[in-house]
């Protein structure tokens, strides 16, 4: 708030300075009736000339000439009326009657601008608070996103490792299946060999038995019957 008051004071000083600067800039072309009393506009440079108009304090005049003694100045009013006034009642600076309304209008403008600046300041303060809140929320969301990303990376790494292990296990299973198939084939061949060997052994045993049955009785001589010797 102190900054706002400082700004308002600075604007007021600037306004007064601009008014004074404007008055100084126009001093060469404009003169004003002093703020003490009204004066008379004469038709010539002297009080013995007829009156043309009565000029109120603060009336703006344009000097167009000066009498030889410098006591009288020829002037022209804003309405275009030309005449002479006593030089001592003219001022190069705006009197209070002219300056005060201008300052008041300028101050009213500054007060209005002050109100606008106050609204803008309040809006800026609110926006700053909103931005701070938004920044805090964004930071929290960023942190949550970073944590989620880290978790996803960890899960992804595990999934890749599991996939690799699964592929390796599949390869191992296929290898074991091939080995089992080979063992089954070897077992089949051995079984067939064993069956063939047993058949041959059985056949040999039968032949051997038949041979013994035929040969052994011939190895012993027959006994003669007792009746033949009678």
mmCIF file of C-alpha atoms in Angstrom:
data_model
loop_
_atom_site.group_PDB
_atom_site.id
_atom_site.type_symbol
_atom_site.label_atom_id
_atom_site.label_comp_id
_atom_site.label_asym_id
_atom_site.label_seq_id
_atom_site.Cartn_x
_atom_site.Cartn_y
_atom_site.Cartn_z
ATOM 1 C CA UNK A 1 0.000 0.000 0.000
ATOM 2 C CA UNK A 2 2.914 2.392 0.701
ATOM 3 C CA UNK A 3 4.069 1.878 -2.867
ATOM 4 C CA UNK A 4 0.608 2.810 -4.135
ATOM 5 C CA UNK A 5 0.597 6.024 -2.057
ATOM 6 C CA UNK A 6 4.023 6.859 -3.379
ATOM 7 C CA UNK A 7 2.748 6.343 -6.925
ATOM 8 C CA UNK A 8 -0.230 8.614 -6.320
ATOM 9 C CA UNK A 9 1.976 11.350 -4.837
ATOM 10 C CA UNK A 10 4.353 11.082 -7.765
ATOM 11 C CA UNK A 11 1.467 11.381 -10.233
ATOM 12 C CA UNK A 12 0.158 14.456 -8.437
ATOM 13 C CA UNK A 13 3.574 16.126 -8.512
ATOM 14 C CA UNK A 14 3.866 15.224 -12.180
ATOM 15 C CA UNK A 15 0.502 16.802 -12.896
ATOM 16 C CA UNK A 16 1.408 20.016 -11.090
ATOM 17 C CA UNK A 17 4.760 20.104 -12.836
ATOM 18 C CA UNK A 18 3.126 19.647 -16.233
ATOM 19 C CA UNK A 19 0.701 22.454 -15.499
ATOM 20 C CA UNK A 20 3.485 24.795 -14.430
ATOM 21 C CA UNK A 21 5.566 23.801 -17.438
ATOM 22 C CA UNK A 22 2.610 24.464 -19.726
ATOM 23 C CA UNK A 23 2.109 27.862 -18.164
ATOM 24 C CA UNK A 24 5.762 28.759 -18.643
ATOM 25 C CA UNK A 25 5.689 27.570 -22.241
ATOM 26 C CA UNK A 26 2.706 29.787 -23.047
ATOM 27 C CA UNK A 27 4.046 32.826 -21.178
ATOM 28 C CA UNK A 28 5.430 34.404 -24.304
ATOM 29 C CA UNK A 29 2.066 34.240 -26.099
ATOM 30 C CA UNK A 30 -0.476 34.539 -23.306
ATOM 31 C CA UNK A 31 -1.000 36.981 -20.447
ATOM 32 C CA UNK A 32 -3.583 36.775 -17.713
ATOM 33 C CA UNK A 33 -5.502 39.356 -15.762
ATOM 34 C CA UNK A 34 -4.120 39.210 -12.221
ATOM 35 C CA UNK A 35 -6.324 37.742 -9.547
ATOM 36 C CA UNK A 36 -6.701 40.878 -7.411
ATOM 37 C CA UNK A 37 -9.367 42.926 -9.232
ATOM 38 C CA UNK A 38 -11.141 43.171 -12.541
ATOM 39 C CA UNK A 39 -9.692 45.587 -15.104
ATOM 40 C CA UNK A 40 -11.071 47.655 -17.975
ATOM 41 C CA UNK A 41 -10.241 47.149 -21.619
ATOM 42 C CA UNK A 42 -9.783 50.601 -23.186
ATOM 43 C CA UNK A 43 -9.884 51.628 -26.797
ATOM 44 C CA UNK A 44 -6.439 53.242 -26.462
ATOM 45 C CA UNK A 45 -3.405 53.358 -24.196
ATOM 46 C CA UNK A 46 -4.890 55.529 -21.444
ATOM 47 C CA UNK A 47 -7.773 55.821 -19.042
ATOM 48 C CA UNK A 48 -9.171 58.685 -21.093
ATOM 49 C CA UNK A 49 -10.067 56.246 -23.890
ATOM 50 C CA UNK A 50 -13.490 54.724 -23.886
ATOM 51 C CA UNK A 51 -14.262 51.434 -22.204
ATOM 52 C CA UNK A 52 -14.601 48.440 -24.477
ATOM 53 C CA UNK A 53 -15.076 45.659 -21.926
ATOM 54 C CA UNK A 54 -14.557 44.687 -18.320
ATOM 55 C CA UNK A 55 -12.137 41.816 -17.827
ATOM 56 C CA UNK A 56 -12.469 39.506 -14.847
ATOM 57 C CA UNK A 57 -9.434 38.172 -12.924
ATOM 58 C CA UNK A 58 -7.871 35.185 -14.694
ATOM 59 C CA UNK A 59 -9.003 36.247 -18.190
ATOM 60 C CA UNK A 60 -6.527 35.011 -20.809
ATOM 61 C CA UNK A 61 -5.256 37.662 -23.206
ATOM 62 C CA UNK A 62 -2.863 37.698 -26.132
ATOM 63 C CA UNK A 63 -0.447 40.661 -26.065
ATOM 64 C CA UNK A 64 -0.043 42.302 -29.480
ATOM 65 C CA UNK A 65 1.930 45.456 -28.620
ATOM 66 C CA UNK A 66 3.173 47.805 -25.920
ATOM 67 C CA UNK A 67 3.002 51.571 -25.498
ATOM 68 C CA UNK A 68 6.255 53.557 -25.624
ATOM 69 C CA UNK A 69 6.296 54.096 -21.885
ATOM 70 C CA UNK A 70 5.464 50.421 -21.258
ATOM 71 C CA UNK A 71 2.567 51.282 -18.950
ATOM 72 C CA UNK A 72 -0.037 50.033 -21.369
ATOM 73 C CA UNK A 73 -0.231 46.793 -23.366
ATOM 74 C CA UNK A 74 -2.341 46.154 -26.409
ATOM 75 C CA UNK A 75 -4.133 42.823 -26.079
ATOM 76 C CA UNK A 76 -6.640 40.628 -27.850
ATOM 77 C CA UNK A 77 -9.252 38.546 -26.030
ATOM 78 C CA UNK A 78 -10.147 34.992 -26.935
ATOM 79 C CA UNK A 79 -13.331 36.396 -28.498
ATOM 80 C CA UNK A 80 -11.229 38.525 -30.846
ATOM 81 C CA UNK A 81 -11.813 41.889 -29.126
ATOM 82 C CA UNK A 82 -8.747 44.182 -29.242
ATOM 83 C CA UNK A 83 -7.918 46.952 -26.755
ATOM 84 C CA UNK A 84 -5.496 48.321 -24.225
ATOM 85 C CA UNK A 85 -4.986 47.420 -20.563
ATOM 86 C CA UNK A 86 -2.589 48.651 -17.914
ATOM 87 C CA UNK A 87 0.526 46.459 -17.967
ATOM 88 C CA UNK A 88 0.793 46.248 -14.178
ATOM 89 C CA UNK A 89 -2.437 44.209 -14.041
ATOM 90 C CA UNK A 90 -1.142 41.516 -16.392
ATOM 91 C CA UNK A 91 0.649 38.359 -15.299
ATOM 92 C CA UNK A 92 2.580 35.807 -17.295
ATOM 93 C CA UNK A 93 1.486 33.053 -14.898
ATOM 94 C CA UNK A 94 -1.958 31.579 -14.570
ATOM 95 C CA UNK A 95 -3.748 32.998 -11.544
ATOM 96 C CA UNK A 96 -5.421 30.845 -8.945
ATOM 97 C CA UNK A 97 -8.834 31.278 -10.588
ATOM 98 C CA UNK A 98 -7.519 29.532 -13.697
ATOM 99 C CA UNK A 99 -4.982 27.162 -12.187
ATOM 100 C CA UNK A 100 -7.164 25.766 -9.419
ATOM 101 C CA UNK A 101 -9.925 24.285 -11.647
ATOM 102 C CA UNK A 102 -7.302 22.744 -13.903
ATOM 103 C CA UNK A 103 -5.515 21.237 -10.923
ATOM 104 C CA UNK A 104 -8.805 19.969 -9.566
ATOM 105 C CA UNK A 105 -9.678 18.348 -12.906
ATOM 106 C CA UNK A 106 -6.208 16.839 -13.070
ATOM 107 C CA UNK A 107 -6.501 15.541 -9.517
ATOM 108 C CA UNK A 108 -9.898 14.046 -10.339
ATOM 109 C CA UNK A 109 -8.306 12.298 -13.289
ATOM 110 C CA UNK A 110 -5.482 11.079 -11.060
ATOM 111 C CA UNK A 111 -7.937 9.878 -8.447
ATOM 112 C CA UNK A 112 -9.775 7.929 -11.122
ATOM 113 C CA UNK A 113 -6.481 6.497 -12.350
ATOM 114 C CA UNK A 114 -5.595 5.764 -8.748
ATOM 115 C CA UNK A 115 -8.769 3.707 -8.390
ATOM 116 C CA UNK A 116 -7.969 1.870 -11.628
ATOM 117 C CA UNK A 117 -4.435 1.174 -10.397
ATOM 118 C CA UNK A 118 -5.822 -0.080 -7.096
ATOM 119 C CA UNK A 119 -8.091 -2.497 -8.958
ATOM 120 C CA UNK A 120 -5.183 -3.593 -11.153
ATOM 121 C CA UNK A 121 -2.997 -4.017 -8.066
ATOM 122 C CA UNK A 122 -5.638 -6.125 -6.338
ATOM 123 C CA UNK A 123 -6.047 -8.176 -9.508
ATOM 124 C CA UNK A 124 -2.275 -8.592 -9.761
ATOM 125 C CA UNK A 125 -2.076 -9.668 -6.126
ATOM 126 C CA UNK A 126 -4.884 -12.163 -6.647
ATOM 127 C CA UNK A 127 -3.236 -13.415 -9.824
ATOM 128 C CA UNK A 128 0.045 -13.816 -7.957
ATOM 129 C CA UNK A 129 -1.692 -15.835 -5.252
ATOM 130 C CA UNK A 130 -3.426 -17.927 -7.914
ATOM 131 C CA UNK A 131 -0.137 -18.408 -9.736
ATOM 132 C CA UNK A 132 1.552 -19.451 -6.506
ATOM 133 C CA UNK A 133 -1.242 -21.931 -5.829
ATOM 134 C CA UNK A 134 -1.097 -23.154 -9.419
ATOM 135 C CA UNK A 135 2.683 -23.511 -9.187
ATOM 136 C CA UNK A 136 2.299 -25.521 -5.985
ATOM 137 C CA UNK A 137 -0.333 -27.750 -7.581
ATOM 138 C CA UNK A 138 1.789 -28.172 -10.699
ATOM 139 C CA UNK A 139 4.807 -29.075 -8.578
ATOM 140 C CA UNK A 140 2.769 -31.686 -6.740
ATOM 141 C CA UNK A 141 1.458 -33.122 -10.015
ATOM 142 C CA UNK A 142 4.998 -33.139 -11.414
ATOM 143 C CA UNK A 143 6.253 -35.014 -8.358
ATOM 144 C CA UNK A 144 3.409 -37.523 -8.615
ATOM 145 C CA UNK A 145 4.089 -37.986 -12.334
ATOM 146 C CA UNK A 146 7.788 -38.522 -11.665
ATOM 147 C CA UNK A 147 7.007 -41.124 -9.011
ATOM 148 C CA UNK A 148 4.547 -42.873 -11.324
ATOM 149 C CA UNK A 149 7.126 -42.854 -14.125
ATOM 150 C CA UNK A 150 9.732 -44.354 -11.825
ATOM 151 C CA UNK A 151 7.255 -47.054 -10.771
ATOM 152 C CA UNK A 152 6.407 -47.781 -14.414
ATOM 153 C CA UNK A 153 10.094 -48.017 -15.291
ATOM 154 C CA UNK A 154 10.615 -50.427 -12.399
ATOM 155 C CA UNK A 155 7.584 -52.492 -13.432
ATOM 156 C CA UNK A 156 8.718 -52.425 -17.048
ATOM 157 C CA UNK A 157 12.161 -53.614 -16.036
ATOM 158 C CA UNK A 158 10.626 -56.451 -14.069
ATOM 159 C CA UNK A 159 8.347 -57.328 -16.974
ATOM 160 C CA UNK A 160 11.324 -57.413 -19.341
ATOM 161 C CA UNK A 161 13.235 -59.629 -16.931
ATOM 162 C CA UNK A 162 10.240 -61.922 -16.531
ATOM 163 C CA UNK A 163 9.849 -62.126 -20.290
ATOM 164 C CA UNK A 164 13.536 -62.993 -20.656
ATOM 165 C CA UNK A 165 13.285 -65.654 -17.934
ATOM 166 C CA UNK A 166 10.143 -67.047 -19.536
ATOM 167 C CA UNK A 167 11.814 -67.311 -22.919
ATOM 168 C CA UNK A 168 14.775 -69.072 -21.336
ATOM 169 C CA UNK A 169 12.471 -71.495 -19.532
ATOM 170 C CA UNK A 170 10.613 -72.223 -22.778
ATOM 171 C CA UNK A 171 13.915 -72.985 -24.456
ATOM 172 C CA UNK A 172 14.906 -75.252 -21.559
ATOM 173 C CA UNK A 173 11.559 -77.071 -21.763
ATOM 174 C CA UNK A 174 11.984 -77.612 -25.490
ATOM 175 C CA UNK A 175 15.478 -78.971 -24.902
ATOM 176 C CA UNK A 176 14.194 -81.322 -22.200
ATOM 177 C CA UNK A 177 11.383 -82.465 -24.492
ATOM 178 C CA UNK A 178 13.916 -83.270 -27.205
ATOM 179 C CA UNK A 179 16.009 -85.213 -24.722
ATOM 180 C CA UNK A 180 12.923 -87.088 -23.483
ATOM 181 C CA UNK A 181 11.974 -87.973 -27.058
ATOM 182 C CA UNK A 182 15.492 -89.277 -27.668
ATOM 183 C CA UNK A 183 15.382 -91.312 -24.464
ATOM 184 C CA UNK A 184 11.989 -92.756 -25.466
ATOM 185 C CA UNK A 185 13.396 -93.755 -28.849
ATOM 186 C CA UNK A 186 16.444 -95.394 -27.235
ATOM 187 C CA UNK A 187 14.192 -97.201 -24.784
ATOM 188 C CA UNK A 188 12.024 -98.463 -27.633
ATOM 189 C CA UNK A 189 15.050 -99.806 -29.473
ATOM 190 C CA UNK A 190 16.329 -101.503 -26.339
ATOM 191 C CA UNK A 191 12.941 -103.061 -25.697
ATOM 192 C CA UNK A 192 12.818 -104.417 -29.231
ATOM 193 C CA UNK A 193 16.329 -105.859 -28.846
ATOM 194 C CA UNK A 194 15.390 -107.467 -25.567
ATOM 195 C CA UNK A 195 12.280 -109.034 -27.053
ATOM 196 C CA UNK A 196 14.294 -110.348 -30.027
ATOM 197 C CA UNK A 197 16.944 -111.858 -27.727
ATOM 198 C CA UNK A 198 14.349 -113.568 -25.533
ATOM 199 C CA UNK A 199 12.670 -115.085 -28.591
ATOM 200 C CA UNK A 200 15.951 -116.496 -29.834
ATOM 201 C CA UNK A 201 16.777 -117.904 -26.423
ATOM 202 C CA UNK A 202 13.401 -119.586 -26.226
ATOM 203 C CA UNK A 203 13.734 -121.072 -29.692
ATOM 204 C CA UNK A 204 17.164 -122.416 -28.882
ATOM 205 C CA UNK A 205 15.896 -123.930 -25.685
ATOM 206 C CA UNK A 206 13.079 -125.708 -27.540
ATOM 207 C CA UNK A 207 15.443 -127.031 -30.200
ATOM 208 C CA UNK A 208 17.842 -128.175 -27.549
ATOM 209 C CA UNK A 209 15.066 -130.015 -25.751
ATOM 210 C CA UNK A 210 13.927 -131.756 -28.919
ATOM 211 C CA UNK A 211 17.481 -132.731 -29.723
ATOM 212 C CA UNK A 212 17.999 -134.249 -26.312
ATOM 213 C CA UNK A 213 14.747 -136.135 -26.564
ATOM 214 C CA UNK A 214 15.777 -137.663 -29.870
ATOM 215 C CA UNK A 215 19.411 -138.363 -29.164
ATOM 216 C CA UNK A 216 19.558 -139.582 -25.580
ATOM 217 C CA UNK A 217 17.416 -142.738 -26.045
ATOM 218 C CA UNK A 218 19.708 -143.850 -28.801
ATOM 219 C CA UNK A 219 22.733 -143.648 -26.596
ATOM 220 C CA UNK A 220 21.506 -146.640 -24.418
ATOM 221 C CA UNK A 221 21.260 -150.210 -25.937
ATOM 222 C CA UNK A 222 17.934 -152.080 -25.774
ATOM 223 C CA UNK A 223 17.627 -155.116 -23.467
ATOM 224 C CA UNK A 224 16.570 -158.395 -25.092
ATOM 225 C CA UNK A 225 13.357 -159.940 -24.058
ATOM 226 C CA UNK A 226 13.640 -163.139 -21.796
ATOM 227 C CA UNK A 227 11.208 -165.049 -23.906
ATOM 228 C CA UNK A 228 13.502 -165.111 -26.816
ATOM 229 C CA UNK A 229 15.987 -167.410 -24.974
ATOM 230 C CA UNK A 230 13.606 -169.933 -24.006
#
